[in-house]
mmCIF file of C-alpha atoms in Angstrom:
data_model
loop_
_atom_site.group_PDB
_atom_site.id
_atom_site.type_symbol
_atom_site.label_atom_id
_atom_site.label_comp_id
_atom_site.label_asym_id
_atom_site.label_seq_id
_atom_site.Cartn_x
_atom_site.Cartn_y
_atom_site.Cartn_z
ATOM 1 C CA MET A 8 46.394 116.570 57.248
ATOM 2 C CA THR A 9 46.491 120.328 58.399
ATOM 3 C CA THR A 10 45.520 120.858 55.087
ATOM 4 C CA GLN A 11 42.439 118.806 55.139
ATOM 5 C CA THR A 12 41.377 120.424 58.416
ATOM 6 C CA SER A 13 41.504 123.871 56.936
ATOM 7 C CA ILE A 14 39.576 123.409 53.985
ATOM 8 C CA ALA A 15 37.230 121.639 56.053
ATOM 9 C CA HIS A 16 36.835 124.284 58.499
ATOM 10 C CA HIS A 17 36.779 126.938 55.762
ATOM 11 C CA ARG A 18 33.746 124.791 54.077
ATOM 12 C CA VAL A 19 32.131 124.706 57.153
ATOM 13 C CA ARG A 20 32.523 128.683 57.734
ATOM 14 C CA GLY A 21 31.393 129.258 53.992
ATOM 15 C CA GLN A 22 28.057 126.988 54.780
ATOM 16 C CA GLY A 23 27.400 129.212 57.513
ATOM 17 C CA ARG A 24 27.681 132.294 56.154
ATOM 18 C CA GLU A 25 25.221 130.897 53.528
ATOM 19 C CA LYS A 26 22.694 130.221 56.004
ATOM 20 C CA ALA A 27 23.062 133.532 57.877
ATOM 21 C CA MET A 28 22.407 135.027 54.431
ATOM 22 C CA ALA A 29 19.636 132.984 53.579
ATOM 23 C CA VAL A 30 18.063 133.668 57.187
ATOM 24 C CA ALA A 31 18.723 137.209 56.770
ATOM 25 C CA MET A 32 16.957 137.373 53.385
ATOM 26 C CA PHE A 33 13.939 135.432 54.526
ATOM 27 C CA VAL A 34 13.215 137.497 57.645
ATOM 28 C CA PRO A 35 11.619 140.786 56.366
ATOM 29 C CA ALA A 36 9.542 138.501 53.960
ATOM 30 C CA GLY A 37 8.707 136.270 56.901
ATOM 31 C CA VAL A 38 7.654 139.241 59.114
ATOM 32 C CA LEU A 39 5.365 140.331 56.586
ATOM 33 C CA ILE A 40 3.767 137.303 55.688
ATOM 34 C CA LEU A 41 3.353 136.453 59.627
ATOM 35 C CA THR A 42 1.875 140.089 60.087
ATOM 36 C CA PHE A 43 -0.406 140.322 56.917
ATOM 37 C CA LEU A 44 -1.306 136.979 56.171
ATOM 38 C CA ILE A 45 -1.144 134.314 59.122
ATOM 39 C CA VAL A 46 -2.083 136.534 61.821
ATOM 40 C CA PRO A 47 -4.730 138.026 60.428
ATOM 41 C CA VAL A 48 -6.375 134.482 58.904
ATOM 42 C CA LEU A 49 -5.733 133.128 62.845
ATOM 43 C CA LEU A 50 -7.389 136.132 64.249
ATOM 44 C CA THR A 51 -10.734 135.577 61.714
ATOM 45 C CA PHE A 52 -11.009 132.112 62.729
ATOM 46 C CA TRP A 53 -11.204 133.259 66.703
ATOM 47 C CA LEU A 54 -12.954 136.291 66.490
ATOM 48 C CA ALA A 55 -15.550 134.698 64.098
ATOM 49 C CA PHE A 56 -16.889 132.774 67.545
ATOM 50 C CA THR A 57 -16.961 135.937 69.529
ATOM 51 C CA ASN A 58 -18.911 138.806 70.056
ATOM 52 C CA THR A 59 -15.863 141.031 69.567
ATOM 53 C CA ARG A 60 -16.701 144.902 68.706
ATOM 54 C CA LEU A 61 -14.281 147.264 66.831
ATOM 55 C CA VAL A 62 -14.772 149.639 69.999
ATOM 56 C CA SER A 63 -16.034 148.433 73.116
ATOM 57 C CA PRO A 64 -15.518 148.905 76.710
ATOM 58 C CA ASP A 65 -16.382 145.165 77.079
ATOM 59 C CA PRO A 66 -13.974 142.365 76.845
ATOM 60 C CA PRO A 67 -14.842 139.950 73.690
ATOM 61 C CA GLN A 68 -16.853 136.850 75.197
ATOM 62 C CA PHE A 69 -16.913 133.270 73.325
ATOM 63 C CA ILE A 70 -20.523 132.616 71.897
ATOM 64 C CA GLY A 71 -19.726 129.938 69.774
ATOM 65 C CA LEU A 72 -22.140 129.545 66.269
ATOM 66 C CA ASP A 73 -24.417 132.330 67.295
ATOM 67 C CA ASN A 74 -22.456 134.553 64.801
ATOM 68 C CA PHE A 75 -23.143 132.055 62.170
ATOM 69 C CA ALA A 76 -26.448 131.376 63.126
ATOM 70 C CA ASN A 77 -27.413 134.981 62.959
ATOM 71 C CA LEU A 78 -25.474 135.086 59.542
ATOM 72 C CA PHE A 79 -27.742 132.399 57.842
ATOM 73 C CA THR A 80 -30.894 134.098 58.926
ATOM 74 C CA ASP A 81 -29.956 137.362 57.418
ATOM 75 C CA ASP A 82 -31.500 138.857 54.344
ATOM 76 C CA THR A 83 -28.586 140.703 53.532
ATOM 77 C CA PHE A 84 -26.071 137.805 53.371
ATOM 78 C CA TRP A 85 -28.088 135.724 51.065
ATOM 79 C CA ALA A 86 -28.467 138.739 48.962
ATOM 80 C CA SER A 87 -24.992 139.209 49.270
ATOM 81 C CA LEU A 88 -24.072 135.607 48.321
ATOM 82 C CA ARG A 89 -26.789 135.458 45.597
ATOM 83 C CA ASN A 90 -24.867 138.813 44.105
ATOM 84 C CA THR A 91 -21.207 137.694 44.521
ATOM 85 C CA ILE A 92 -22.372 134.152 42.637
ATOM 86 C CA VAL A 93 -24.112 136.092 39.986
ATOM 87 C CA PHE A 94 -21.252 138.147 39.266
ATOM 88 C CA THR A 95 -18.873 135.362 39.125
ATOM 89 C CA ILE A 96 -21.125 133.310 36.860
ATOM 90 C CA VAL A 97 -21.513 136.274 34.464
ATOM 91 C CA ILE A 98 -18.109 137.858 34.714
ATOM 92 C CA VAL A 99 -15.989 134.720 34.478
ATOM 93 C CA PRO A 100 -17.124 133.853 30.461
ATOM 94 C CA LEU A 101 -17.947 137.417 29.404
ATOM 95 C CA GLN A 102 -14.346 138.783 30.597
ATOM 96 C CA SER A 103 -12.356 135.865 29.483
ATOM 97 C CA GLY A 104 -13.960 135.873 26.073
ATOM 98 C CA LEU A 105 -13.449 139.476 25.490
ATOM 99 C CA ALA A 106 -9.854 139.249 26.710
ATOM 100 C CA LEU A 107 -9.525 136.452 23.979
ATOM 101 C CA VAL A 108 -10.767 138.268 21.180
ATOM 102 C CA LEU A 109 -8.698 141.105 21.916
ATOM 103 C CA ALA A 110 -5.570 138.768 21.964
ATOM 104 C CA LEU A 111 -6.365 137.302 18.736
ATOM 105 C CA LEU A 112 -6.754 140.740 17.323
ATOM 106 C CA VAL A 113 -3.310 141.951 18.448
ATOM 107 C CA ASN A 114 -1.545 138.739 17.941
ATOM 108 C CA ARG A 115 -1.392 139.439 14.390
ATOM 109 C CA ARG A 116 1.879 141.183 12.586
ATOM 110 C CA ALA A 117 0.146 144.071 11.514
ATOM 111 C CA ARG A 118 0.970 147.895 11.705
ATOM 112 C CA GLY A 119 -0.290 149.700 15.282
ATOM 113 C CA THR A 120 -0.591 146.371 17.051
ATOM 114 C CA THR A 121 1.515 147.686 19.885
ATOM 115 C CA PHE A 122 -0.515 150.933 19.860
ATOM 116 C CA PHE A 123 -3.902 149.245 20.546
ATOM 117 C CA ARG A 124 -1.938 146.340 22.970
ATOM 118 C CA THR A 125 -0.930 149.471 25.318
ATOM 119 C CA VAL A 126 -4.808 151.270 25.051
ATOM 120 C CA TYR A 127 -6.560 147.883 25.802
ATOM 121 C CA PHE A 128 -4.060 147.495 28.559
ATOM 122 C CA LEU A 129 -4.245 151.043 29.895
ATOM 123 C CA PRO A 130 -7.448 150.625 32.163
ATOM 124 C CA VAL A 131 -5.665 147.868 34.044
ATOM 125 C CA VAL A 132 -2.914 150.284 35.132
ATOM 126 C CA THR A 133 -5.367 152.762 36.040
ATOM 127 C CA SER A 134 -6.720 152.642 39.830
ATOM 128 C CA MET A 135 -9.919 151.138 40.157
ATOM 129 C CA VAL A 136 -11.196 154.094 42.107
ATOM 130 C CA VAL A 137 -10.729 156.703 39.164
ATOM 131 C CA VAL A 138 -12.374 153.903 37.073
ATOM 132 C CA SER A 139 -14.804 153.555 39.054
ATOM 133 C CA MET A 140 -15.674 157.578 39.598
ATOM 134 C CA LEU A 141 -15.243 157.842 35.714
ATOM 135 C CA TRP A 142 -18.144 155.162 34.933
ATOM 136 C CA LEU A 143 -20.214 156.651 37.870
ATOM 137 C CA PHE A 144 -20.139 159.733 36.097
ATOM 138 C CA MET A 145 -21.011 157.910 32.695
ATOM 139 C CA TYR A 146 -24.175 155.996 34.553
ATOM 140 C CA GLN A 147 -25.769 158.960 35.610
ATOM 141 C CA LYS A 148 -29.611 159.354 34.179
ATOM 142 C CA ASP A 149 -28.096 162.584 31.955
ATOM 143 C CA GLY A 150 -24.339 160.652 31.655
ATOM 144 C CA LEU A 151 -22.489 160.096 28.614
ATOM 145 C CA ILE A 152 -23.982 156.368 28.124
ATOM 146 C CA ASN A 153 -27.603 157.390 28.208
ATOM 147 C CA VAL A 154 -27.012 160.624 25.828
ATOM 148 C CA LEU A 155 -25.436 158.114 23.274
ATOM 149 C CA LEU A 156 -28.391 155.869 23.575
ATOM 150 C CA ALA A 157 -30.804 159.049 23.382
ATOM 151 C CA LYS A 158 -29.021 159.643 20.098
ATOM 152 C CA VAL A 159 -30.314 156.335 18.506
ATOM 153 C CA GLY A 160 -33.593 156.557 20.167
ATOM 154 C CA ILE A 161 -33.132 154.501 23.210
ATOM 155 C CA SER A 162 -34.350 155.833 26.697
ATOM 156 C CA GLY A 163 -31.319 154.656 28.898
ATOM 157 C CA PRO A 164 -32.586 153.506 32.376
ATOM 158 C CA ASP A 165 -30.922 155.018 35.841
ATOM 159 C CA TRP A 166 -28.471 152.135 36.016
ATOM 160 C CA LEU A 167 -27.184 152.765 39.489
ATOM 161 C CA GLY A 168 -30.517 153.708 40.724
ATOM 162 C CA ASP A 169 -32.679 151.042 39.189
ATOM 163 C CA PRO A 170 -31.918 147.470 41.116
ATOM 164 C CA HIS A 171 -32.862 145.413 37.942
ATOM 165 C CA TRP A 172 -29.671 147.394 35.932
ATOM 166 C CA SER A 173 -27.218 148.213 38.789
ATOM 167 C CA LEU A 174 -25.076 144.790 38.795
ATOM 168 C CA ILE A 175 -25.395 144.495 35.089
ATOM 169 C CA ALA A 176 -23.947 148.114 35.468
ATOM 170 C CA ILE A 177 -21.260 146.913 37.658
ATOM 171 C CA ILE A 178 -20.480 143.837 35.310
ATOM 172 C CA VAL A 179 -19.914 145.811 32.450
ATOM 173 C CA MET A 180 -17.864 148.261 33.939
ATOM 174 C CA SER A 181 -15.425 145.413 35.398
ATOM 175 C CA ALA A 182 -15.461 143.574 32.823
ATOM 176 C CA TRP A 183 -13.991 146.306 30.423
ATOM 177 C CA GLN A 184 -11.408 147.391 33.269
ATOM 178 C CA ALA A 185 -9.787 144.085 33.921
ATOM 179 C CA MET A 186 -10.304 142.462 30.217
ATOM 180 C CA GLY A 187 -6.926 144.244 29.574
ATOM 181 C CA PHE A 188 -4.746 142.344 31.862
ATOM 182 C CA HIS A 189 -6.244 138.867 30.491
ATOM 183 C CA MET A 190 -5.572 139.677 27.438
ATOM 184 C CA ILE A 191 -1.834 140.203 28.150
ATOM 185 C CA ILE A 192 -2.258 136.455 29.853
ATOM 186 C CA TRP A 193 -3.926 135.056 26.453
ATOM 187 C CA LEU A 194 -1.811 136.613 24.359
ATOM 188 C CA SER A 195 1.395 135.153 25.980
ATOM 189 C CA GLY A 196 -0.269 131.648 25.720
ATOM 190 C CA LEU A 197 -0.782 132.396 21.646
ATOM 191 C CA GLN A 198 2.410 133.262 21.455
ATOM 192 C CA THR A 199 3.661 129.746 22.609
ATOM 193 C CA ILE A 200 1.840 127.904 20.038
ATOM 194 C CA PRO A 201 4.178 126.445 17.302
ATOM 195 C CA ALA A 202 3.749 128.814 14.054
ATOM 196 C CA GLU A 203 4.587 125.033 12.159
ATOM 197 C CA LEU A 204 1.131 123.982 13.473
ATOM 198 C CA TYR A 205 -0.676 126.618 11.642
ATOM 199 C CA GLU A 206 1.485 125.970 8.383
ATOM 200 C CA ALA A 207 0.329 122.307 8.827
ATOM 201 C CA ALA A 208 -3.207 123.361 9.244
ATOM 202 C CA SER A 209 -2.901 125.771 6.511
ATOM 203 C CA LEU A 210 -1.518 122.880 3.990
ATOM 204 C CA ASP A 211 -4.316 120.767 4.852
ATOM 205 C CA GLY A 212 -6.824 123.258 3.978
ATOM 206 C CA ALA A 213 -8.196 124.103 7.412
ATOM 207 C CA SER A 214 -10.308 127.232 7.796
ATOM 208 C CA PRO A 215 -9.502 130.238 10.358
ATOM 209 C CA TRP A 216 -12.244 128.540 12.519
ATOM 210 C CA GLN A 217 -10.828 125.322 12.048
ATOM 211 C CA LYS A 218 -7.381 126.391 13.056
ATOM 212 C CA PHE A 219 -8.918 127.944 16.114
ATOM 213 C CA ALA A 220 -10.680 124.740 17.318
ATOM 214 C CA ASN A 221 -8.013 122.727 16.294
ATOM 215 C CA VAL A 222 -4.859 124.493 17.182
ATOM 216 C CA THR A 223 -4.969 127.719 19.024
ATOM 217 C CA TRP A 224 -7.788 126.393 21.754
ATOM 218 C CA PRO A 225 -6.012 122.915 22.557
ATOM 219 C CA GLY A 226 -2.670 124.900 22.680
ATOM 220 C CA LEU A 227 -4.264 127.425 25.127
ATOM 221 C CA ARG A 228 -5.395 124.609 27.676
ATOM 222 C CA ALA A 229 -2.760 125.741 30.584
ATOM 223 C CA THR A 230 -3.185 129.264 29.931
ATOM 224 C CA ARG A 231 -7.132 128.788 30.182
ATOM 225 C CA THR A 232 -7.111 127.142 33.521
ATOM 226 C CA PHE A 233 -4.898 130.371 34.881
ATOM 227 C CA ILE A 234 -7.478 132.457 33.540
ATOM 228 C CA LEU A 235 -10.459 130.768 34.884
ATOM 229 C CA ILE A 236 -8.949 130.627 38.596
ATOM 230 C CA THR A 237 -7.639 134.060 38.870
ATOM 231 C CA ILE A 238 -10.661 135.640 37.243
ATOM 232 C CA THR A 239 -12.826 133.588 39.704
ATOM 233 C CA ILE A 240 -11.162 134.452 42.858
ATOM 234 C CA ALA A 241 -11.118 138.172 41.771
ATOM 235 C CA ALA A 242 -14.923 137.837 41.082
ATOM 236 C CA PHE A 243 -15.501 136.452 44.301
ATOM 237 C CA GLY A 244 -13.410 139.494 45.958
ATOM 238 C CA LEU A 245 -15.645 142.065 44.234
ATOM 239 C CA PHE A 246 -15.260 145.299 46.794
ATOM 240 C CA THR A 247 -13.856 148.397 45.451
ATOM 241 C CA GLN A 248 -16.351 149.197 42.612
ATOM 242 C CA ILE A 249 -19.401 148.811 44.942
ATOM 243 C CA ASN A 250 -17.734 150.772 47.649
ATOM 244 C CA VAL A 251 -17.219 154.055 45.264
ATOM 245 C CA MET A 252 -20.612 153.327 43.004
ATOM 246 C CA THR A 253 -23.509 151.801 44.739
ATOM 247 C CA GLN A 254 -22.547 151.509 48.636
ATOM 248 C CA GLY A 255 -24.642 148.228 48.171
ATOM 249 C CA GLY A 256 -27.330 149.588 46.929
ATOM 250 C CA PRO A 257 -30.404 150.229 45.456
ATOM 251 C CA LEU A 258 -32.216 147.639 47.967
ATOM 252 C CA ASN A 259 -28.961 145.582 48.412
ATOM 253 C CA SER A 260 -29.042 144.839 44.743
ATOM 254 C CA THR A 261 -25.198 145.337 44.471
ATOM 255 C CA THR A 262 -24.129 143.967 47.716
ATOM 256 C CA THR A 263 -21.534 141.563 48.004
ATOM 257 C CA LEU A 264 -19.893 139.341 50.479
ATOM 258 C CA VAL A 265 -16.864 141.345 50.975
ATOM 259 C CA PHE A 266 -18.894 144.442 50.848
ATOM 260 C CA GLN A 267 -21.141 143.226 53.941
ATOM 261 C CA ALA A 268 -17.797 142.326 55.786
ATOM 262 C CA VAL A 269 -16.031 145.445 55.351
ATOM 263 C CA ARG A 270 -19.628 147.284 56.348
ATOM 264 C CA SER A 271 -20.105 144.867 59.284
ATOM 265 C CA GLY A 272 -16.399 145.034 60.520
ATOM 266 C CA PHE A 273 -15.846 148.740 60.125
ATOM 267 C CA GLN A 274 -19.203 150.928 59.759
ATOM 268 C CA GLN A 275 -21.173 149.146 62.326
ATOM 269 C CA GLN A 276 -18.066 147.666 64.463
ATOM 270 C CA GLN A 277 -19.366 143.917 64.594
ATOM 271 C CA THR A 278 -16.252 142.714 64.303
ATOM 272 C CA GLY A 279 -17.070 139.154 65.186
ATOM 273 C CA TYR A 280 -19.714 139.242 63.036
ATOM 274 C CA ALA A 281 -17.524 140.461 59.931
ATOM 275 C CA SER A 282 -15.298 137.789 60.980
ATOM 276 C CA ALA A 283 -17.760 134.818 60.438
ATOM 277 C CA ILE A 284 -18.493 136.378 56.992
ATOM 278 C CA SER A 285 -15.031 136.622 56.115
ATOM 279 C CA LEU A 286 -14.833 133.053 57.101
ATOM 280 C CA VAL A 287 -17.959 131.641 54.959
ATOM 281 C CA PHE A 288 -16.243 133.578 52.002
ATOM 282 C CA PHE A 289 -13.030 131.803 52.600
ATOM 283 C CA VAL A 290 -14.701 128.831 52.592
ATOM 284 C CA LEU A 291 -16.788 129.008 49.606
ATOM 285 C CA VAL A 292 -13.456 130.428 47.556
ATOM 286 C CA LEU A 293 -11.721 127.822 48.486
ATOM 287 C CA VAL A 294 -14.441 124.791 47.509
ATOM 288 C CA VAL A 295 -14.964 126.740 44.301
ATOM 289 C CA THR A 296 -11.236 126.997 43.348
ATOM 290 C CA ILE A 297 -10.488 122.995 44.296
ATOM 291 C CA ILE A 298 -13.592 122.160 42.442
ATOM 292 C CA GLN A 299 -12.261 124.037 39.110
ATOM 293 C CA THR A 300 -8.879 122.819 39.969
ATOM 294 C CA PHE A 301 -10.379 118.955 39.800
ATOM 295 C CA LEU A 302 -12.367 119.558 36.725
ATOM 296 C CA THR A 303 -10.058 120.980 34.835
ATOM 297 C CA ARG A 304 -7.271 118.459 35.670
ATOM 298 C CA ASP A 305 -10.026 115.574 35.133
ATOM 299 C CA LYS A 306 -10.804 117.200 31.490
ATOM 300 C CA GLU A 307 -7.024 117.065 30.751
ATOM 301 C CA ALA A 308 -6.386 113.523 31.633
ATOM 302 C CA ARG A 309 -9.443 112.430 29.718
ATOM 303 C CA ARG A 310 -7.662 114.121 26.573
#
């Protein structure tokens, strides 16, 4: 009886130590999540309904839906919303398509594939600020791009100074910078497809296109769902390129929701108004993500 009691006592002490260890390991991550995620989200919901300013002697006051009323009558907001949606609609197929082509090229067993994988991935590990500065110089009227175009008889536009070309320039640069990351994801998906399927397709006399349409593309179903969602969320969060290269101009042709929120909150010190923009942005991303997930699951269920 004494032995059983001792074993039970040691077991309880062991469980207590495991619980204490689990709590000790959770506390640092929990503090970070609480400080940098939960608290800011709750503050955003509260500040969106107040007239809070970043620096003001007056205490914040609850103003109801006034921030949202001003927001929905603000031409800059609608321009930033339009730019954000256009950027997302264009960048998702462009970036994912280019990344898939690169993944198919470097997935072959040939000499030099490791080198090209590294070269294609290099822009991803380079700071976005550095990349933006590089392309800022390339996009100048007398920059590298226009010099190369002039050699073939084409007069290049003022890429970042013309409202008709500024957003296109941002799209091209963003697709180039990030496609290496999604190339790696496509590549990981390609390498999970059994080689026996390609061998069977070859025995049946399938062409390269038929192999891609009937073996490769169906085998990438989970991968393309992940890529679709991640690119969409990243596209909605476009900020660094705009902040470094155009500051939202010219004529708000490159202003985005995130950039407008940051500018309103820090430069114009309208914290409550910026929180309202952030809240609208949060709802927009949430709705788009839910729709994407629903459509993807529905398509998979039909298959």
